Coordinates of C-alpha atoms in Angstrom, one line a residue:
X230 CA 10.6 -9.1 24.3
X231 CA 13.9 -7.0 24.4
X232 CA 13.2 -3.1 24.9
X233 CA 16.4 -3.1 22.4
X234 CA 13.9 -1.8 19.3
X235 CA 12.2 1.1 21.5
X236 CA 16.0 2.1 22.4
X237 CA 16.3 2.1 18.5
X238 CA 13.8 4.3 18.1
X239 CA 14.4 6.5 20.4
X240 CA 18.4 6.8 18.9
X241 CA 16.7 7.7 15.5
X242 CA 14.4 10.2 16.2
X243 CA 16.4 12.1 19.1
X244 CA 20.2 11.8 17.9
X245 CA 19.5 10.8 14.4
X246 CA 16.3 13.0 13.4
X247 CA 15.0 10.4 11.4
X248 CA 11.0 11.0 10.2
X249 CA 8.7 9.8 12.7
X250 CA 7.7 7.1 9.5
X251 CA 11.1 6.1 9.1
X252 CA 11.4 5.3 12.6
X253 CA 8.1 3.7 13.5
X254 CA 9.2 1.5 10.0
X255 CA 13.0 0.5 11.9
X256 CA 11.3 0.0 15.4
X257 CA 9.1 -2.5 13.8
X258 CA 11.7 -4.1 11.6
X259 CA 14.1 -4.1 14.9
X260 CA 10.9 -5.6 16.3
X261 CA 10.6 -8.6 14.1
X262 CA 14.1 -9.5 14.1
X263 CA 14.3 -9.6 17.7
X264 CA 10.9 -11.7 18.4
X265 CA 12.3 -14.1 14.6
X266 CA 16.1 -14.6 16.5
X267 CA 14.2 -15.5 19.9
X268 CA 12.3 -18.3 18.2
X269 CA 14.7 -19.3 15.8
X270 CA 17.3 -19.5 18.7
X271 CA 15.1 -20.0 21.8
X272 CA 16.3 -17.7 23.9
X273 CA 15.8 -13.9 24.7
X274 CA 17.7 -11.3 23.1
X275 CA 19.7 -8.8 24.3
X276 CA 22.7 -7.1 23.2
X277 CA 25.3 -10.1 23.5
X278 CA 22.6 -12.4 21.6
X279 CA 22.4 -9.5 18.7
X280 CA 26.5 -9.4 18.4
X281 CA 26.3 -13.5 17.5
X282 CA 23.7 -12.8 14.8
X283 CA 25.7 -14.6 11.4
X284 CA 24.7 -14.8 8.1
X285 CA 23.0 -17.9 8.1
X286 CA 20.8 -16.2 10.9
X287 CA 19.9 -13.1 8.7
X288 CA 19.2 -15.3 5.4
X289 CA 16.7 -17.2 7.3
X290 CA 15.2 -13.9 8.8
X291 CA 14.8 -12.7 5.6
X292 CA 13.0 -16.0 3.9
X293 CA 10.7 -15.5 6.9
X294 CA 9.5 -12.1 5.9
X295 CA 9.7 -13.4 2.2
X296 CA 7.1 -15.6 2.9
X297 CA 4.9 -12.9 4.2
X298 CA 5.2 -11.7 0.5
X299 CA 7.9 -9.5 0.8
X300 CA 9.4 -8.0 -2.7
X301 CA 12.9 -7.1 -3.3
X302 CA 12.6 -3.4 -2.7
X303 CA 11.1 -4.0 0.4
X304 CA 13.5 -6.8 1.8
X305 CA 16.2 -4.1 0.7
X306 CA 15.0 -1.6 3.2
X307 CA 14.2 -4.0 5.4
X308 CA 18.0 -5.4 5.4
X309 CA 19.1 -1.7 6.0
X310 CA 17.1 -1.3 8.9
X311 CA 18.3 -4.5 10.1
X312 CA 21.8 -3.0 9.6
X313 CA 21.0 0.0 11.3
X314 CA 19.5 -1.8 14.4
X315 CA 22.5 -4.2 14.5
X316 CA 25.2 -1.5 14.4
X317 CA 23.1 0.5 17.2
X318 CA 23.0 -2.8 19.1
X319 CA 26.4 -4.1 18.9
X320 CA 28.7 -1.3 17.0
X321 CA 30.3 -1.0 13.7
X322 CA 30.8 -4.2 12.2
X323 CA 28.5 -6.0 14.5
X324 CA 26.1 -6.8 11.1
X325 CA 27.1 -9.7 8.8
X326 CA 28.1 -9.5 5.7
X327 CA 25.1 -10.3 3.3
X328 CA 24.3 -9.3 -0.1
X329 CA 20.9 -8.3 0.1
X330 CA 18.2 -8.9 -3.0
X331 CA 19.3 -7.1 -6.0
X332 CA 16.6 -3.8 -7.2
X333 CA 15.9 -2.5 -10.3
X334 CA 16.9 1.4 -9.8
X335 CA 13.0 2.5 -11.4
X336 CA 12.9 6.4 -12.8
X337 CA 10.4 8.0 -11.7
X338 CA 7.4 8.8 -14.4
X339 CA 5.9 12.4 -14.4
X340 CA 2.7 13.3 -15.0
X341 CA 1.9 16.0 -17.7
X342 CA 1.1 19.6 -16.1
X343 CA -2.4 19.3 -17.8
X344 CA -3.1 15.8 -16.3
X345 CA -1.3 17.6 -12.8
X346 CA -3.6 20.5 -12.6
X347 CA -6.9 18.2 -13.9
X348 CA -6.6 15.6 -11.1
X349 CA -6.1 18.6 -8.5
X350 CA -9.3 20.0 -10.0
X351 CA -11.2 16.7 -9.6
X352 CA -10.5 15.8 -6.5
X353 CA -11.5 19.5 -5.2
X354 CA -14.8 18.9 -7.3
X355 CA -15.7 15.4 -6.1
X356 CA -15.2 16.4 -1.8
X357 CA -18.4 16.3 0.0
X358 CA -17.9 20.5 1.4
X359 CA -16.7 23.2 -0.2
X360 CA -13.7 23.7 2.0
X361 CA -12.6 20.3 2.3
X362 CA -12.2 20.8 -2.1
X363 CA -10.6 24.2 -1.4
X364 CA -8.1 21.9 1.2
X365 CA -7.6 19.2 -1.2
X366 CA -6.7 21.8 -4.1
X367 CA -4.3 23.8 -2.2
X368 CA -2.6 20.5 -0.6
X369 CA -2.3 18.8 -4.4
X370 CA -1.3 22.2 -6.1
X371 CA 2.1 22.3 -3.5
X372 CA 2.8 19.0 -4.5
X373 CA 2.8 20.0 -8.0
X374 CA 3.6 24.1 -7.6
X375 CA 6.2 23.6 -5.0
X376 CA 7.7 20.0 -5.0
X377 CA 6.7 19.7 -1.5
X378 CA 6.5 16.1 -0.1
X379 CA 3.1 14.9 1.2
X380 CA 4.2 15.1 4.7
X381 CA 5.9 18.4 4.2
X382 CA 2.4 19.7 3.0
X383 CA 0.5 18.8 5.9
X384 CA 3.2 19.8 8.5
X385 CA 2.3 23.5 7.5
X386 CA 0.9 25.6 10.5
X387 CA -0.6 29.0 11.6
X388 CA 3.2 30.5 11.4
X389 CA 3.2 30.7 7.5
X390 CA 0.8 33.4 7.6
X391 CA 0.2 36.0 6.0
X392 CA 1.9 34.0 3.0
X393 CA 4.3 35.6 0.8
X394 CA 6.0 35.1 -2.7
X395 CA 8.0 32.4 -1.1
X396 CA 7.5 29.6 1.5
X397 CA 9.5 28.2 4.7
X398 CA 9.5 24.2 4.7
X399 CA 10.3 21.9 7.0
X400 CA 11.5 18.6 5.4
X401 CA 13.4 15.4 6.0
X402 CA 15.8 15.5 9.4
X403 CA 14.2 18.9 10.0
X404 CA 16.1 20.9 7.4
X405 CA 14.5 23.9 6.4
X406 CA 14.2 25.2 2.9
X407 CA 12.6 28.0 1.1
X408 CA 10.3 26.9 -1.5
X409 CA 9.1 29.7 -4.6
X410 CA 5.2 30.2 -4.1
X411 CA 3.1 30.3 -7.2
X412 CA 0.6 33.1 -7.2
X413 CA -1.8 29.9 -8.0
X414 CA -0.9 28.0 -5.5
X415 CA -1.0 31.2 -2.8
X416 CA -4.4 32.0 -4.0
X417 CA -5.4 28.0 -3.4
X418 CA -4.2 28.3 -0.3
X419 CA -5.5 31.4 1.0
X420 CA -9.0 30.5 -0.7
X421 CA -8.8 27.3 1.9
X422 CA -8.0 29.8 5.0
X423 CA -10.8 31.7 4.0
X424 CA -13.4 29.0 4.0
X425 CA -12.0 26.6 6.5
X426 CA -14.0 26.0 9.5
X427 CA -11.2 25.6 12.1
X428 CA -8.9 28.7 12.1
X429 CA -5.3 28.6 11.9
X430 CA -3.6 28.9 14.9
X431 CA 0.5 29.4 14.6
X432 CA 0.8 26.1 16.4
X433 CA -1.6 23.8 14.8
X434 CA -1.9 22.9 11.2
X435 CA -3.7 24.8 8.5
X436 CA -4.7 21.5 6.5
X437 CA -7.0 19.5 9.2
X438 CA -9.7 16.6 8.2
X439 CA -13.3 16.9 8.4
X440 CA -13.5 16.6 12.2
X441 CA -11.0 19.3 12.8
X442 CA -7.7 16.8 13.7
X443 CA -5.0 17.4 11.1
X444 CA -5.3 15.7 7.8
X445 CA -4.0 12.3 6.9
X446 CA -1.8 11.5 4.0
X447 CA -3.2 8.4 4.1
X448 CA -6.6 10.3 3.2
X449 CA -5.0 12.5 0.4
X450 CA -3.8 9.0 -1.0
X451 CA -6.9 7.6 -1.2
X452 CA -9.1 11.0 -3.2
X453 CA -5.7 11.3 -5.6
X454 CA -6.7 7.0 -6.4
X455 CA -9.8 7.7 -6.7
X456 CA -9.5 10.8 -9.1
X457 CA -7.0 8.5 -10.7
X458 CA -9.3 6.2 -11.5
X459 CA -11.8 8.7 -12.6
X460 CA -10.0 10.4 -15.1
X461 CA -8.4 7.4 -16.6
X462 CA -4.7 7.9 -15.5
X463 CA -2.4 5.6 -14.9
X464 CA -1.4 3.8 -11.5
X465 CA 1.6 5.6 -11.4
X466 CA 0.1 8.7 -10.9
X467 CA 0.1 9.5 -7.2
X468 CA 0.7 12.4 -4.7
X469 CA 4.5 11.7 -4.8
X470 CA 4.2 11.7 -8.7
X471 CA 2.8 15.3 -8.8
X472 CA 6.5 16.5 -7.3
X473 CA 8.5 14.3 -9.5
X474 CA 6.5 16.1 -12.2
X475 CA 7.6 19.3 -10.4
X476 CA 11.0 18.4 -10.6
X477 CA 11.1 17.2 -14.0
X478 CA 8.8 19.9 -15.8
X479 CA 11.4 22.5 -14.1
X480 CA 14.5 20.6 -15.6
X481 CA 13.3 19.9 -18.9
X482 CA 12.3 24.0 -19.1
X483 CA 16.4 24.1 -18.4
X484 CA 16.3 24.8 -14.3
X485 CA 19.7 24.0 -13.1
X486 CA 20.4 20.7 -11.0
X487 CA 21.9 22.4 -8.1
X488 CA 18.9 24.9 -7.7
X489 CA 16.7 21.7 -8.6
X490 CA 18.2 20.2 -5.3
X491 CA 17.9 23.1 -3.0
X492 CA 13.6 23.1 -4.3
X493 CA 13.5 19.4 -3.4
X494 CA 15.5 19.2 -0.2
X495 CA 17.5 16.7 -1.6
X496 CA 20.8 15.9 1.1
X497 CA 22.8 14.8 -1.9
X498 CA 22.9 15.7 -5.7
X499 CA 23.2 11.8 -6.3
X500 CA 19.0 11.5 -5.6
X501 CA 18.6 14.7 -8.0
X502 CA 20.7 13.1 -10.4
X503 CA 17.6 10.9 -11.3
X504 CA 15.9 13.7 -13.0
X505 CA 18.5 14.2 -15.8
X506 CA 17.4 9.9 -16.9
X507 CA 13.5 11.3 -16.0
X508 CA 14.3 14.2 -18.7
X509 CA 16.1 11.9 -21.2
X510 CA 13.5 9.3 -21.8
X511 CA 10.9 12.1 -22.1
X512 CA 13.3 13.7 -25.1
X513 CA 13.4 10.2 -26.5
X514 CA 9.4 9.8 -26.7
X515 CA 9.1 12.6 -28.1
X516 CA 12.3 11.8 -30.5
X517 CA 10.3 8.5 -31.5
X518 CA 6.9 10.0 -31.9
X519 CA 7.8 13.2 -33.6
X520 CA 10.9 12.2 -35.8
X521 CA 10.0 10.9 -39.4
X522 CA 12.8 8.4 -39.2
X523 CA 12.4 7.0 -35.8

């Protein structure tokens, strides 16, 4: 197998500071492509093979992964990995030109602040210690009180304390913004500190799992389903929901969309843009269950 996809990965997390999910997702797409063309072609694959790849070649790659179930949405990112790898590989213009499977742009759905705070609040009431509630509080109420990204959440270390009114995160392509901090979300917080069993070291993460490693978004995935399911709430309600509900509560109570971006960490205004559709349909439910003549 060609080292060509470890090279990859390497390019996007040292020269491109890509997430370490994005690029364990590219390596693996850069992986599959490579070991697909070397069966499809029967031959290894190195960077002269890659600067041959045509359309035909890519069409077929992609019915291959199609077949493992693949959706549009995820045959889109997996095309722009493959255009990433390819252009890594073999320069600009070294990818084909292919139209890849059309996606229907989805807004993203809040949940209300009541139903935000209530699934924080029983997920904290169903853990199995006391601290590990106090940890799964604080973690959901800066999804919600903060907009901060799952993996933003669980990056915080030692170094934020003592905590403040406002907060220093570390998001996508290690940007650093500064987030408000809710006195509700500071006390959640500093509750879990008090109670936690493990310290907080400046170097090491505040939010850690049950055997003292750091904690696992796949784990804080898993209680907010299973509160979800609890409660009644619909599918859609997941960690990432509770910061589009951040961002949407803010611009519905008239937040401006530049400030909005700075909160999120958004690179462009285009991906805060979405909000303003988020804010219409809400206005139009209520338009259509409120209005006599709707």
């Amino acid at each position: 197998m060609s080292d060509l996809p470890r090279l990859y990965a390497d390019h996007l997390a040292r020269d491109r500071r890509r997430s370490a999910h994005t690029v364990r997702a590219y390596e693996a797409t850069a992986t599959r492509l490579c070991g697909f063309l070397s069966q499809h072609w029967g031959e290894a694959i190195d960077r002269a093979a890659l600067g041959k790849v045509s359309a035909a070649d890519l069409r077929a790659f992609l019915a291959f992964r199609r077949s493992d179930g693949l959706g549009n949405a995820s045959a889109a990112r997996e095309l722009s990995a493959v255009r990433g790898f390819l252009a890594f590989a073999g320069g600009e213009g070294a990818m084909p030109r292919v139209k890849g499977p059309r996606v229907k742009k989805g807004v993203p759905r809040p949940v209300s602040p009541d139903e935000a705070v209530g699934l924080a609040e029983d997920v904290a009431e169903d853990a199995s210690e006391p601290w590990i509630g106090a940890r799964d509080l604080a973690v959901l109420l800066l999804l919600y009180g903060a907009g901060l990204r799952v993996a933003e959440a669980l990056s915080l270390t030692g170094a934020v304390l003592p905590l403040g009114a406002t907060l220093a995160v570390t998001g996508k392509r290690d940007k650093t913004r500064v987030v408000p901090l809710l006195p509700q979300v500071r006390a959640a917080i500093e509750d879990y500190v008090h109670l936690s069993p493990y310290g907080t070291a400046r170097d090491a993460p505040i939010f850690r799992g049950a055997k003292g490693g750091p904690l696992s978004p796949r784990l804080v995935r898993r209680a907010v389903q299973q509160a979800r399911v609890r409660l009644g709430l619909p599918d859609r309600t997941t960690p990432h929901a509770l910061r589009h509900s951040f961002a949407t509560h803010l611009l519905g109570r008239g937040a401006d969309l530049r400030a909005l971006q700075e909160l999120l960490g958004h690179a462009s205004l285009s991906s805060t843009q979405v909000y303003t559709q988020v804010d219409a349909a809400h206005l139009l439910d209520v338009y259509r269950n409120a209005h006599p003549r709707a």
